[in-house]
Short mmCIF file of C-alpha atoms and ligand atoms in Angstrom, two decimals:
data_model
loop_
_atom_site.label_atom_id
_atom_site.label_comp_id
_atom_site.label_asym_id
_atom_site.label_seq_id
_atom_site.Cartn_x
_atom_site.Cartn_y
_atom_site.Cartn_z
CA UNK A 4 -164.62 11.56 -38.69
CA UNK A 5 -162.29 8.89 -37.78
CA UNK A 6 -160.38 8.79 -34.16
CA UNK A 7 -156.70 6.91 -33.22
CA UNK A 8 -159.17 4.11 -32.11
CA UNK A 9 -159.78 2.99 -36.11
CA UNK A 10 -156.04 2.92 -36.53
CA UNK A 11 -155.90 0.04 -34.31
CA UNK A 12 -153.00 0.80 -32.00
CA UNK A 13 -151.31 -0.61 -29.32
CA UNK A 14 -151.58 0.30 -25.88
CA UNK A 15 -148.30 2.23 -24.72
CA UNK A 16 -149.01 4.23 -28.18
CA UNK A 17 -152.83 4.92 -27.29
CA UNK A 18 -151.32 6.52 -24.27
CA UNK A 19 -148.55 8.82 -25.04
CA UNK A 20 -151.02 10.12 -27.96
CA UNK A 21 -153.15 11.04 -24.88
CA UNK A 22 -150.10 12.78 -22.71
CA UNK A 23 -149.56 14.79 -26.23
CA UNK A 24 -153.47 15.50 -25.98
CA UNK A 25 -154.01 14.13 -29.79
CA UNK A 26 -157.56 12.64 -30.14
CA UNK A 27 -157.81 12.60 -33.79
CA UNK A 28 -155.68 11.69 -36.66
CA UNK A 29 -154.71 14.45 -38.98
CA UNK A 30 -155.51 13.64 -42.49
CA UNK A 31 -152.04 12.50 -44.00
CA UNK A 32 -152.16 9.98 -40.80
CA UNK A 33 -154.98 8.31 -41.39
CA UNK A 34 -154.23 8.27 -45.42
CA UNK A 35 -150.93 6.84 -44.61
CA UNK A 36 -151.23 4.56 -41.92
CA UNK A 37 -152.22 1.04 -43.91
CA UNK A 38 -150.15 2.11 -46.37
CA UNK A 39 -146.96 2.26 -44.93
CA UNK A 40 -148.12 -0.78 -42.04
CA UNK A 41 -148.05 -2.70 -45.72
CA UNK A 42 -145.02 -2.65 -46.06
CA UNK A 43 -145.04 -1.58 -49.71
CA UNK A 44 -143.20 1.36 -50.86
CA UNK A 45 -144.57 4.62 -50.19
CA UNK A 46 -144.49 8.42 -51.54
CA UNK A 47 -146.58 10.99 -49.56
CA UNK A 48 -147.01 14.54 -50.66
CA UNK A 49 -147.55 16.39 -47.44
CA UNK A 50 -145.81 19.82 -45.95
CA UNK A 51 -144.84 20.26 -42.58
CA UNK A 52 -147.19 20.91 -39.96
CA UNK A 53 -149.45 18.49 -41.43
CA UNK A 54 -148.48 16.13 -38.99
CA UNK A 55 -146.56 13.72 -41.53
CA UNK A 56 -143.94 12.77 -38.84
CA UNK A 57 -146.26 10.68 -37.04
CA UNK A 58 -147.70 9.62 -40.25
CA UNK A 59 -144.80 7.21 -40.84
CA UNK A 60 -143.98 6.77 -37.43
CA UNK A 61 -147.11 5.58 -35.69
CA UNK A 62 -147.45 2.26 -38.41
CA UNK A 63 -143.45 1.93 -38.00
CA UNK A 64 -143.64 1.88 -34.19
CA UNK A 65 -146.83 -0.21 -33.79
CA UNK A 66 -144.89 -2.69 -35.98
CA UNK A 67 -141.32 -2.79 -34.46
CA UNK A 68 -140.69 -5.07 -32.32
CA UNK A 69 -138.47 -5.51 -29.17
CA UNK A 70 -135.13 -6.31 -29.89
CA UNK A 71 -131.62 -5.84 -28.17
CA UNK A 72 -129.71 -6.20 -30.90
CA UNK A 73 -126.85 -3.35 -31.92
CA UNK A 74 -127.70 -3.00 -35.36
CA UNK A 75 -130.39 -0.29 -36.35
CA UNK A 76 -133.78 -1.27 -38.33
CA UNK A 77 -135.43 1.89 -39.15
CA UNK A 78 -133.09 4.96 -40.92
CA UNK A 79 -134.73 8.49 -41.05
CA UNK A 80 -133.06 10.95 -43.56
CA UNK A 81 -133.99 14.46 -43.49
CA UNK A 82 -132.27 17.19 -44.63
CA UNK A 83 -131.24 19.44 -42.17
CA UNK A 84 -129.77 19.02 -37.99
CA UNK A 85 -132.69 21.19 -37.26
CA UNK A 86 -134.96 18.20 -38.86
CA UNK A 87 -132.74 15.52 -37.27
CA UNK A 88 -133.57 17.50 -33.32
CA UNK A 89 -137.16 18.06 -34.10
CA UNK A 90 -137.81 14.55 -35.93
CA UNK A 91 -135.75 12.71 -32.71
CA UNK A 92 -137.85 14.93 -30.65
CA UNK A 93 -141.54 13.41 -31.80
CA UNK A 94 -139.95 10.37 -31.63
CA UNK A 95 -139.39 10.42 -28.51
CA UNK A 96 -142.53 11.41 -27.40
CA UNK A 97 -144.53 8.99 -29.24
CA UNK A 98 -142.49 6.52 -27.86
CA UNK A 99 -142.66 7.29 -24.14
CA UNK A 100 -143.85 4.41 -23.27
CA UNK A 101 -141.84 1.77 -25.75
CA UNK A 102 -138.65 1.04 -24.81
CA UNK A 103 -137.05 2.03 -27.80
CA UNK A 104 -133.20 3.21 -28.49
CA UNK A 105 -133.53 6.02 -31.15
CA UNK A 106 -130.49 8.26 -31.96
CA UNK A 107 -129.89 11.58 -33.86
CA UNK A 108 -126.93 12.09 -35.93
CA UNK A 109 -125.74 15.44 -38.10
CA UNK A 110 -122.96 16.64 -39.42
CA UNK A 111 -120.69 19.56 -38.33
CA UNK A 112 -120.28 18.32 -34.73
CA UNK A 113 -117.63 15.52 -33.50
CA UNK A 114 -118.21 11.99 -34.87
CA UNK A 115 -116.20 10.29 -32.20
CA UNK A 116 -118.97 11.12 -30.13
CA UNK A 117 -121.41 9.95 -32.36
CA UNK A 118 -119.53 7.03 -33.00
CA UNK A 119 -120.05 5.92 -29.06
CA UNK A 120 -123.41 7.15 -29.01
CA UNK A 121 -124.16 4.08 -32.24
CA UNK A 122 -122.01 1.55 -30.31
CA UNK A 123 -124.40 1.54 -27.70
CA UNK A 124 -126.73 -0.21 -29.99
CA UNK A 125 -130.17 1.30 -31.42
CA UNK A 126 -133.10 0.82 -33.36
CA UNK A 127 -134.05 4.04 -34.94
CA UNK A 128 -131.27 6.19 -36.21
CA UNK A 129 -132.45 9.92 -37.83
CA UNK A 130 -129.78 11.55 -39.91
CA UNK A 131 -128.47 14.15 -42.59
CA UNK A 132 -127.42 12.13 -45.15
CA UNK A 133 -123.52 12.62 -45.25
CA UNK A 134 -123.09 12.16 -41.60
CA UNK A 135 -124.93 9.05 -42.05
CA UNK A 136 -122.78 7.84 -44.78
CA UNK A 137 -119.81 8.94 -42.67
CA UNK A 138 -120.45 6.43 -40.22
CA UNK A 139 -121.59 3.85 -42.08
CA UNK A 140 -118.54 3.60 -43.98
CA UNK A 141 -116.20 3.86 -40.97
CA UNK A 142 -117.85 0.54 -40.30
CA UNK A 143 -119.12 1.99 -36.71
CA UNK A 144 -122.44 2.07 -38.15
CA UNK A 145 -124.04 -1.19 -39.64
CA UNK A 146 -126.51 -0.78 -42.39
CA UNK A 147 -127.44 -4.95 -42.36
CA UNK A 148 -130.21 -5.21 -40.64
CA UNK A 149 -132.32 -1.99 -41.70
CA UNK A 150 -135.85 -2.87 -42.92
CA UNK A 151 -137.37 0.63 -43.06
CA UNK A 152 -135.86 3.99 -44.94
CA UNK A 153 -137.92 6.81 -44.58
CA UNK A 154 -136.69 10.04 -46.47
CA UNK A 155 -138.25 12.82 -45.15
CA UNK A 156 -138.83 16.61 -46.93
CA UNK A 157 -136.59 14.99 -50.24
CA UNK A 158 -137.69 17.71 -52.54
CA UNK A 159 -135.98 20.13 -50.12
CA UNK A 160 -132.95 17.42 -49.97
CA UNK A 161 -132.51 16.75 -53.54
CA UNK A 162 -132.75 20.91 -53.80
CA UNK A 163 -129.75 21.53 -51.71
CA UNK A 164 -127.97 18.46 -53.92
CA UNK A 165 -127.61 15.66 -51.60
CA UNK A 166 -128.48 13.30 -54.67
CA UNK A 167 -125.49 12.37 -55.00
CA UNK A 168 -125.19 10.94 -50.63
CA UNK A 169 -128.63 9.30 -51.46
CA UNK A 170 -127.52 6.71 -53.83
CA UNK A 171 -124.42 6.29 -52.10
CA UNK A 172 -126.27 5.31 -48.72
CA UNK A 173 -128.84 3.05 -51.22
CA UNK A 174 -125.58 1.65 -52.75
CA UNK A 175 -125.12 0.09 -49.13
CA UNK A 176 -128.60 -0.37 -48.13
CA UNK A 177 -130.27 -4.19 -48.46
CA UNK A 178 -131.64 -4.76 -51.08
CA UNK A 179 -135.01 -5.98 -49.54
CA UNK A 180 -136.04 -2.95 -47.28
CA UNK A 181 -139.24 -0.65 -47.32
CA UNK A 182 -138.91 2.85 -48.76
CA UNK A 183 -140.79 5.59 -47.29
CA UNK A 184 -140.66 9.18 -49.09
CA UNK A 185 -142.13 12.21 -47.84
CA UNK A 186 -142.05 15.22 -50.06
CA UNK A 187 -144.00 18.75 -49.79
CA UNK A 188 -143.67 19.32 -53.57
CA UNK A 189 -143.47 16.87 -56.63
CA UNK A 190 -140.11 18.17 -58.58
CA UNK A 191 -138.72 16.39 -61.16
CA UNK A 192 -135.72 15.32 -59.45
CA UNK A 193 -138.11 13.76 -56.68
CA UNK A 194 -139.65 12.32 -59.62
CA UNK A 195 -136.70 10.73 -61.22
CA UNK A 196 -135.22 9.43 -57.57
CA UNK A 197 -138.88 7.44 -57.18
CA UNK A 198 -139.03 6.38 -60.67
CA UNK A 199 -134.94 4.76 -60.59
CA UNK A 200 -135.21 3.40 -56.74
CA UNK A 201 -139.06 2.59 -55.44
CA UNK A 202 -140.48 -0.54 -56.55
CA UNK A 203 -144.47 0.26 -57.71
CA UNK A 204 -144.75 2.99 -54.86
CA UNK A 205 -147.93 3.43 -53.93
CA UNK A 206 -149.03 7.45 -53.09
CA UNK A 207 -150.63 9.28 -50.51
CA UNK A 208 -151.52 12.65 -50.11
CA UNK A 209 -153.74 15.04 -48.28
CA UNK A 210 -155.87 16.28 -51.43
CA UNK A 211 -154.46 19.44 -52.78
CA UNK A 212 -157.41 21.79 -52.54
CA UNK A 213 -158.07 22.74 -56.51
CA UNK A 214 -160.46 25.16 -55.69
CA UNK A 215 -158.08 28.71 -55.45
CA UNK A 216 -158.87 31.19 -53.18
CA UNK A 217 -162.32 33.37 -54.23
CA UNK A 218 -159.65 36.78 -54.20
CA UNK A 219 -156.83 34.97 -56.67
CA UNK A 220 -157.76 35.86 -59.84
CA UNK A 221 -156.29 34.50 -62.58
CA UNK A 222 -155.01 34.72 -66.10
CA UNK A 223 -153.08 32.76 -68.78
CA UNK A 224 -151.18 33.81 -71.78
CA UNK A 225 -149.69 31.73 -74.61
CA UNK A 226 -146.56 32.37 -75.44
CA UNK A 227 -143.75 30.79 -77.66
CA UNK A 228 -140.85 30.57 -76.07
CA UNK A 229 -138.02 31.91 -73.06
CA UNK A 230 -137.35 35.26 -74.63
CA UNK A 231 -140.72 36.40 -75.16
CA UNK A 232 -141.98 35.04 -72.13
CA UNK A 233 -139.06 37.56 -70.72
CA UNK A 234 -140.17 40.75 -73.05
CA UNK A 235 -144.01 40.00 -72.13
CA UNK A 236 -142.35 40.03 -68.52
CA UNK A 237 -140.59 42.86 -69.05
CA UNK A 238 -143.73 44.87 -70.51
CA UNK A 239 -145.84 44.53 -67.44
CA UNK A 240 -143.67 45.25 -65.41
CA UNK A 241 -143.23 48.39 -66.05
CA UNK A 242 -146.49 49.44 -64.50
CA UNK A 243 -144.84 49.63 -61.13
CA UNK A 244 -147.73 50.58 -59.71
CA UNK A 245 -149.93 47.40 -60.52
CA UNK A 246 -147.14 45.43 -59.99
CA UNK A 247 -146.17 46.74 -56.79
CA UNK A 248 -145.00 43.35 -55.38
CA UNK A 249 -144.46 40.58 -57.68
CA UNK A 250 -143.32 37.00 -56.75
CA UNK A 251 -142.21 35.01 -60.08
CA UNK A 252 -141.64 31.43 -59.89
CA UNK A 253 -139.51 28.80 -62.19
CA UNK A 254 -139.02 25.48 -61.63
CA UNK A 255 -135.36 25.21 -60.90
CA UNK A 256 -132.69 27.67 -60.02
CA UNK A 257 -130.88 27.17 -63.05
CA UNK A 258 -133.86 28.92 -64.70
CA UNK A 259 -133.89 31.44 -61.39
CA UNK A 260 -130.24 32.56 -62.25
CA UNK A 261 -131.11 32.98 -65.83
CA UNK A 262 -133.90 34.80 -65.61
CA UNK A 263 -132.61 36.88 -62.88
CA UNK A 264 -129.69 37.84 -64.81
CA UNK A 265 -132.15 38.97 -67.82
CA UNK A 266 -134.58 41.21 -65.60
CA UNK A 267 -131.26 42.48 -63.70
CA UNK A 268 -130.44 44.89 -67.41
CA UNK A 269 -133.79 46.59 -66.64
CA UNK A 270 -135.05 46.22 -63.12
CA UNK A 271 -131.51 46.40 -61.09
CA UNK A 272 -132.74 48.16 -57.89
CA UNK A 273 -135.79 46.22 -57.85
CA UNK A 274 -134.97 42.53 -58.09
CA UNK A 275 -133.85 39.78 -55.87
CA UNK A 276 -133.82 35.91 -55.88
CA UNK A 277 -134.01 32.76 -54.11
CA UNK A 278 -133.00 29.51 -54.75
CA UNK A 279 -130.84 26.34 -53.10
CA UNK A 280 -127.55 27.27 -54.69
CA UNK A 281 -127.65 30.69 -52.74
CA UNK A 282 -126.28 31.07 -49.16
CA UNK A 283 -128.79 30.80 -46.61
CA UNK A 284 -127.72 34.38 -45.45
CA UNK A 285 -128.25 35.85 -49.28
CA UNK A 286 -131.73 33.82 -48.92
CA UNK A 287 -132.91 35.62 -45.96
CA UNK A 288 -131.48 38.96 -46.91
CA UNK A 289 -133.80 38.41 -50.05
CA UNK A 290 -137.04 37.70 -48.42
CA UNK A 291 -136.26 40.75 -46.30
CA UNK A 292 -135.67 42.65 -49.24
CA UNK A 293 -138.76 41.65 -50.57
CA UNK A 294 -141.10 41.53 -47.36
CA UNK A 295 -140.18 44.70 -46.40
CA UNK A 296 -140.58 46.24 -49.81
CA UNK A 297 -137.03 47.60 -51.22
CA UNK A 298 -137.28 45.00 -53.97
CA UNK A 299 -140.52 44.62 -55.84
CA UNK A 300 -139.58 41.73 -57.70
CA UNK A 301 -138.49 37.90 -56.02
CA UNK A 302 -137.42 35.58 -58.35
CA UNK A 303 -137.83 31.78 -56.69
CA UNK A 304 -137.92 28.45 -57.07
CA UNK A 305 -140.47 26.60 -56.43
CA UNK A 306 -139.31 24.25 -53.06
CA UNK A 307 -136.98 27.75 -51.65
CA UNK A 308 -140.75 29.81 -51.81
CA UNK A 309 -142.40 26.67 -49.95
CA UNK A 310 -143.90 28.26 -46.84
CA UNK A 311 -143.26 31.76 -47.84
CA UNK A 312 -145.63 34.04 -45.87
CA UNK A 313 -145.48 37.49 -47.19
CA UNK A 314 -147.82 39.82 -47.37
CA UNK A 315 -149.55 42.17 -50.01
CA UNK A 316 -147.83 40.18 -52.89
CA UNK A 317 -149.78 41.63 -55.26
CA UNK A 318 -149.15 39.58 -58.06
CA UNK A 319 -147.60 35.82 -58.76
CA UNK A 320 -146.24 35.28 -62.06
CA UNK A 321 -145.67 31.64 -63.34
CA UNK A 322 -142.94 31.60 -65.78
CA UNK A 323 -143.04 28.37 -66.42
CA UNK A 324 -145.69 26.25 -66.02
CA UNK A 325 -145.34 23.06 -63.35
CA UNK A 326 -145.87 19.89 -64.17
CA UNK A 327 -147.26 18.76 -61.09
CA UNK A 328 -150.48 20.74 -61.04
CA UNK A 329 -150.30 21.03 -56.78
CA UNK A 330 -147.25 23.21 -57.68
CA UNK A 331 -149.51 25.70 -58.99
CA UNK A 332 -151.61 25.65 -56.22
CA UNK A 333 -148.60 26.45 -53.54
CA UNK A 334 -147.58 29.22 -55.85
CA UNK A 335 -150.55 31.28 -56.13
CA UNK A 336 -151.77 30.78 -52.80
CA UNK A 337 -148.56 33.28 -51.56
CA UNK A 338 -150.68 36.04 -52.78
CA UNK A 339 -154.71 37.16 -52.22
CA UNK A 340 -153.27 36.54 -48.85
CA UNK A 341 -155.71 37.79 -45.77
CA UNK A 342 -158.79 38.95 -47.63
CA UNK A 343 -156.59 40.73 -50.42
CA UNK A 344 -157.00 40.72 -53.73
CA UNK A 345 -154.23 38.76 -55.58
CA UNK A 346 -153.39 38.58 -59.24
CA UNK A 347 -152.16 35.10 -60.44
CA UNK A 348 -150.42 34.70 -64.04
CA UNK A 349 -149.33 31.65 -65.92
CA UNK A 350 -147.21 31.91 -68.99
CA UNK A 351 -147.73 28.48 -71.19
CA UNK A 352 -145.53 27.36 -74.53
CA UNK A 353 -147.24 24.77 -76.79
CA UNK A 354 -145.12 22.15 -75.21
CA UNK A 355 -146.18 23.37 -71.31
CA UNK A 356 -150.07 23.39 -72.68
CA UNK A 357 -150.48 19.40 -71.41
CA UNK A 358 -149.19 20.48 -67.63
CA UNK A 359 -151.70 23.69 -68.44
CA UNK A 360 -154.64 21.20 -68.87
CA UNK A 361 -153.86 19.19 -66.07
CA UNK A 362 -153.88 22.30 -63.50
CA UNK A 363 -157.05 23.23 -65.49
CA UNK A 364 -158.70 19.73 -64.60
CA UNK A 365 -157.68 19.97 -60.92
CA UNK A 366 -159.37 23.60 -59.99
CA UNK A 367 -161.90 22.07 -62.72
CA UNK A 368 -162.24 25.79 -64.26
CA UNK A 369 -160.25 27.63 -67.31
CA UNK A 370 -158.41 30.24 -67.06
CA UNK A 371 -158.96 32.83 -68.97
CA UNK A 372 -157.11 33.57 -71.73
CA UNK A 373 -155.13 37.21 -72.55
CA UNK A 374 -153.83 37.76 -75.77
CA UNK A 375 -150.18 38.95 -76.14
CA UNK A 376 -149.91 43.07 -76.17
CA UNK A 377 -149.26 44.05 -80.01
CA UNK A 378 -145.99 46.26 -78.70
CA UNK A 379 -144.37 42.75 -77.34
CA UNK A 380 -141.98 41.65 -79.45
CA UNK A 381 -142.38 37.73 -80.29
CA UNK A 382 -138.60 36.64 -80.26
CA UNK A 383 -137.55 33.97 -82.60
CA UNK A 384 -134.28 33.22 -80.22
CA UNK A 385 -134.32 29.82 -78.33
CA UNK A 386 -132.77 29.39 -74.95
CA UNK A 387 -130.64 25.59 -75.23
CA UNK A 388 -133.48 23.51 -73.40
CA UNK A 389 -135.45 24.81 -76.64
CA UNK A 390 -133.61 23.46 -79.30
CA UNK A 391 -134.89 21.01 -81.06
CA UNK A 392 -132.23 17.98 -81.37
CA UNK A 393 -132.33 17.10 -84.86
CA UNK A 394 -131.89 13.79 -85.87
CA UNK A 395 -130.29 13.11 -89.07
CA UNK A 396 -132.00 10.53 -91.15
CA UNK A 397 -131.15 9.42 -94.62
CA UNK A 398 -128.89 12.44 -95.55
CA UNK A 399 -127.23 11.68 -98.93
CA UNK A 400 -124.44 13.35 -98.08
CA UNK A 401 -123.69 11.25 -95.31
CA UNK A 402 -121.50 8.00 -95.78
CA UNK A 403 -122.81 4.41 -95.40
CA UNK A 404 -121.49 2.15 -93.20
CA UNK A 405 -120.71 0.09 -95.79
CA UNK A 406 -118.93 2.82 -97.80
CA UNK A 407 -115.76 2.51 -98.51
CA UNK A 408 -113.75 4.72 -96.75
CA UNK A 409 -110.24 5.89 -98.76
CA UNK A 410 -107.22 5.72 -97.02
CA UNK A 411 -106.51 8.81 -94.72
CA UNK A 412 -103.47 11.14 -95.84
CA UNK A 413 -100.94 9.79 -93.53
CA UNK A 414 -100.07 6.49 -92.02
CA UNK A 415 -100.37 6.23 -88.01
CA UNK A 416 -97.59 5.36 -85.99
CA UNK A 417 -96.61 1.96 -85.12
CA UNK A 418 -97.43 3.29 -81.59
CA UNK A 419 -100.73 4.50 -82.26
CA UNK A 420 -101.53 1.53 -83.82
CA UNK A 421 -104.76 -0.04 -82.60
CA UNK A 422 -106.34 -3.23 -82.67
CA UNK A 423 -109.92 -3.77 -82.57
CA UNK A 424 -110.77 -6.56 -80.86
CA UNK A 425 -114.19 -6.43 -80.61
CA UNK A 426 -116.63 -4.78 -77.67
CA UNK A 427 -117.11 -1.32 -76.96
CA UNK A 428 -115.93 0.82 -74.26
CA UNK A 429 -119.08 0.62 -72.07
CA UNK A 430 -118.26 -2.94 -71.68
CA UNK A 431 -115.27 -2.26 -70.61
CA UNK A 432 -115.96 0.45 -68.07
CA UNK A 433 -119.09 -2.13 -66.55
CA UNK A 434 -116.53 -4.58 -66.33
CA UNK A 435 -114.00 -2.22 -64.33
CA UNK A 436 -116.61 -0.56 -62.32
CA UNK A 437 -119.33 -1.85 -60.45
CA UNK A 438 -122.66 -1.74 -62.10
CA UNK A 439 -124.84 0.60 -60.40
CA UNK A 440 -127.60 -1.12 -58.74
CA UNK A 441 -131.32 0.22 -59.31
CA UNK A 442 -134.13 -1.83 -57.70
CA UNK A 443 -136.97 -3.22 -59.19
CA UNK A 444 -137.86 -2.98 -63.29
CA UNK A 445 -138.17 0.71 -64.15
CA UNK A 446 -140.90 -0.08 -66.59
CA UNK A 447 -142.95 -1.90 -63.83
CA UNK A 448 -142.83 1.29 -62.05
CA UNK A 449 -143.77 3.23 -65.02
CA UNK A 450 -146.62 1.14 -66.03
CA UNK A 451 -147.59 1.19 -62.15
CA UNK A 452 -147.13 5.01 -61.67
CA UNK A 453 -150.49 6.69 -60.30
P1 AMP B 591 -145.21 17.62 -38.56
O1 AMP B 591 -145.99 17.89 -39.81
O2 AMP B 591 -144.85 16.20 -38.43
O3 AMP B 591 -144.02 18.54 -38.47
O4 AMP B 591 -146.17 17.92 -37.27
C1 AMP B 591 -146.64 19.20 -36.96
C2 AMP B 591 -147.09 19.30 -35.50
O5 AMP B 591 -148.36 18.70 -35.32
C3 AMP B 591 -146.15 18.66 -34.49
O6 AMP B 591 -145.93 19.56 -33.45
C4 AMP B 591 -146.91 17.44 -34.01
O7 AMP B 591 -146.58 17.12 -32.68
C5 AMP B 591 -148.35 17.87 -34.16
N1 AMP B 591 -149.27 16.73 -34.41
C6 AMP B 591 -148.98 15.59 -35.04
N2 AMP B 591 -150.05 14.78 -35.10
C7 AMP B 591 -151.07 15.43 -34.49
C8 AMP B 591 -152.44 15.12 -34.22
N3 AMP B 591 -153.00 13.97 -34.62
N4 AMP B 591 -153.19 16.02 -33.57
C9 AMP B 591 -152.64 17.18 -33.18
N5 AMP B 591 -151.38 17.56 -33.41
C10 AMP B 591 -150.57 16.69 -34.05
#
């Protein structure tokens, strides 16, 4: 067991980790501690309450140095105020004994005030991401000296759509700075985002336990595609008395809405859903809904269910099947809750059978297999994500290049007359606009990708 003492500290560090009464790293602290003292890119898969806060910031405070100058070095996104108070506040306490300027800013309050509050020079600013940018582009706030971006809970960011303020605050980042990501949840969109901006990140994560809970049982079934997943749905559900509290999960809430809409013909009265695109009011009305029994079925995404503690959910259905097998974990772990007996079920297509295998390989077990009931009708009907995009090669029918092509039936204009004079409109359009900058070579991340 390892104590602060291996992380090699400093002094006024060692002793406000004593005030707090901490004597031992957590694990994501010790994982991440040489990691992000490197100075290499980072991406840590850890929740909250795992102590992940001080996993960034103990190796980024034993490393910055005194300074008086105005301009900030370290920026800390998250994405809520609520993150931006708490975040400040462990900040502060970890550096009680540092003299260190460290500043909160969010949106929805005055930014004159803010605006002072920066003025007065700092080192560590914590911020939502549009306030942030807010400042930054009034000129108040001076990105040119920061060394160290730490995103914190992006899966929940990128959820609630603040892609778009990311890359606009990268846009005006330098170019040379650390990135440090923390994420509860690997998403695809937290995927992409580390694959187009970190340079060969290197990842850290407090071991997802593969071995489910003894009371989860579980079960798989194969099935083709969207609309039979939804009529195998729909058949076993109708035992409302097995299914007396079912939590179903798909990866994104475009899937939520659609699936919600298709259960809504049969199950009305039953059903709510959660996901990012839904008011936070309609969110919490839903869980209440659901906790408290008047709906029997929640429909959620995977980063709105993070954390959900609900009891008796007696079963969890995976529509879909995640890619990132630690998905799978957080979702059936919300039921067999306190000594109960909880039913877990994955539907797989062929093409969802490779993220199958690698959930298989984590809990290092199979699932067992159920075959589809005979009265389930196996649509042929594809949802659009399912359509194959055929490519056209060597149709006859089709015109060379180098056909000739007849003369069309009427003249054009002299107006609409148009010269070619070589060069596409993409070159045009990167010539008028600014190229967007990504860092690094993608395919050296790819190649590097863990
Ligand atoms: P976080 O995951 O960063 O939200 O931290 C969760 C809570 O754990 C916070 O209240 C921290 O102050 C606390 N904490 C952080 N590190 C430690 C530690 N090494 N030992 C005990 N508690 C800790």
């Amino acid at each position: 067991m390892s104590t602060f003492q291996d992380l090699n500290l400093n002094t006024p560090l060692y002793n406000a980790l004593s005030d707090l009464g901490f004597t031992q790293p957590t694990p994501i602290q010790q994982e991440a501690f040489n990691v992000v003292a490197s100075g290499k890119d980072v991406v840590g898969i850890a929740q909250t309450g795992t102590g992940k806060t001080f996993a960034y910031m103990l190796p980024i405070l034993k490393n910055l140095k005194f300074s008086t100058q105005e301009n900030p070095r370290v920026l800390v996104l998250v994405p809520t105020r609520e993150l931006v108070v708490q975040v400040v506040d462990e900040i502060e306490k970890l550096s009680k004994y540092i003299n260190l300027r460290v500043l909160g800013v969010y949106g929805g309050v005055n930014i004159n005030t803010q605006k002072q509050a920066v003025a007065q020079g700092l080192d560590i600013i914590v911020a939502t991401p549009g306030r942030v940018y807010d400042l930054a582009v009034s000129r108040v706030l001076q990105f040119k000296s920061i060394q160290k971006v730490v995103i914190d809970e992006v899966d929940v960011m990128l959820d609630l759509g603040f892609r778009h303020q990311l890359l606009n605050i990268f846009d005006i980042l330098p170019e040379k700075r650390q990135n440090i990501m923390f994420s509860a949840t690997m998403t695809q969109d937290v995927d992409d985002l580390i694959y187009d901006f970190f340079i060969a990140p290197e990842r850290v994560s407090i071991a997802v336990s593969g071995t489910p809970l003894e009371n989860i049982s579980q079960t798989k079934y194969t099935v083709p595609n969207f609309y039979t997943k939804l009529n195998l749905l729909n058949h076993l559900l109708r035992d409302t008395e097995k299914y007396n509290k079912v939590l179903i999960f798909v990866a994104h809430k475009k899937m939520a809405d659609r699936l919600f809409e298709a259960l809504d013909e049969i199950f009305h009265d039953e059903l709510c859903v959660i996901h990012s695109n839904k008011t936070q009011n309609y969110r919490l009305r839903s869980i209440e809904q659901f906790r408290e029994g008047f709906n029997r079925i929640l429909v959620a995404t995977d980063v709105m269910a993070r954390g959900l503690d609900i009891d008796n959910v007696s079963h969890v259905f995976n529509f879909d099947t995640p890619d990132f097998p630690e998905n799978y974990m957080h979702r059936i772990g919300r039921t067999g809750r306190a000594e109960r007996e909880g039913q877990a079920i994955i539907f797989s297509t062929v093409k969802e059978q490779e993220s199958l295998d690698k959930i298989e390989a984590l809990m290092q077990m199979e699932i067992p297999f159920l075959e589809i009931p005979e009265d389930v009708v196996i649509s042929t009907e594809l949802i659009e994500e399912e359509r194959e995009v055929i490519k056209e090669r060597n149709n006859p029918l089709r015109l060379k290049k180098s056909d000739e092509v007849g003369a069309a039936f009427h003249e054009k204009s002299e107006k609409n007359q148009q010269e070619n004079k070589g060069g596409s409109y993409k070159f045009k359009i990167a010539a008028k606009y600014k190229k967007p900058k990504t860092r690094g070579d993608k395919n050296y991340n790819k190649r590097n990708k863990k």
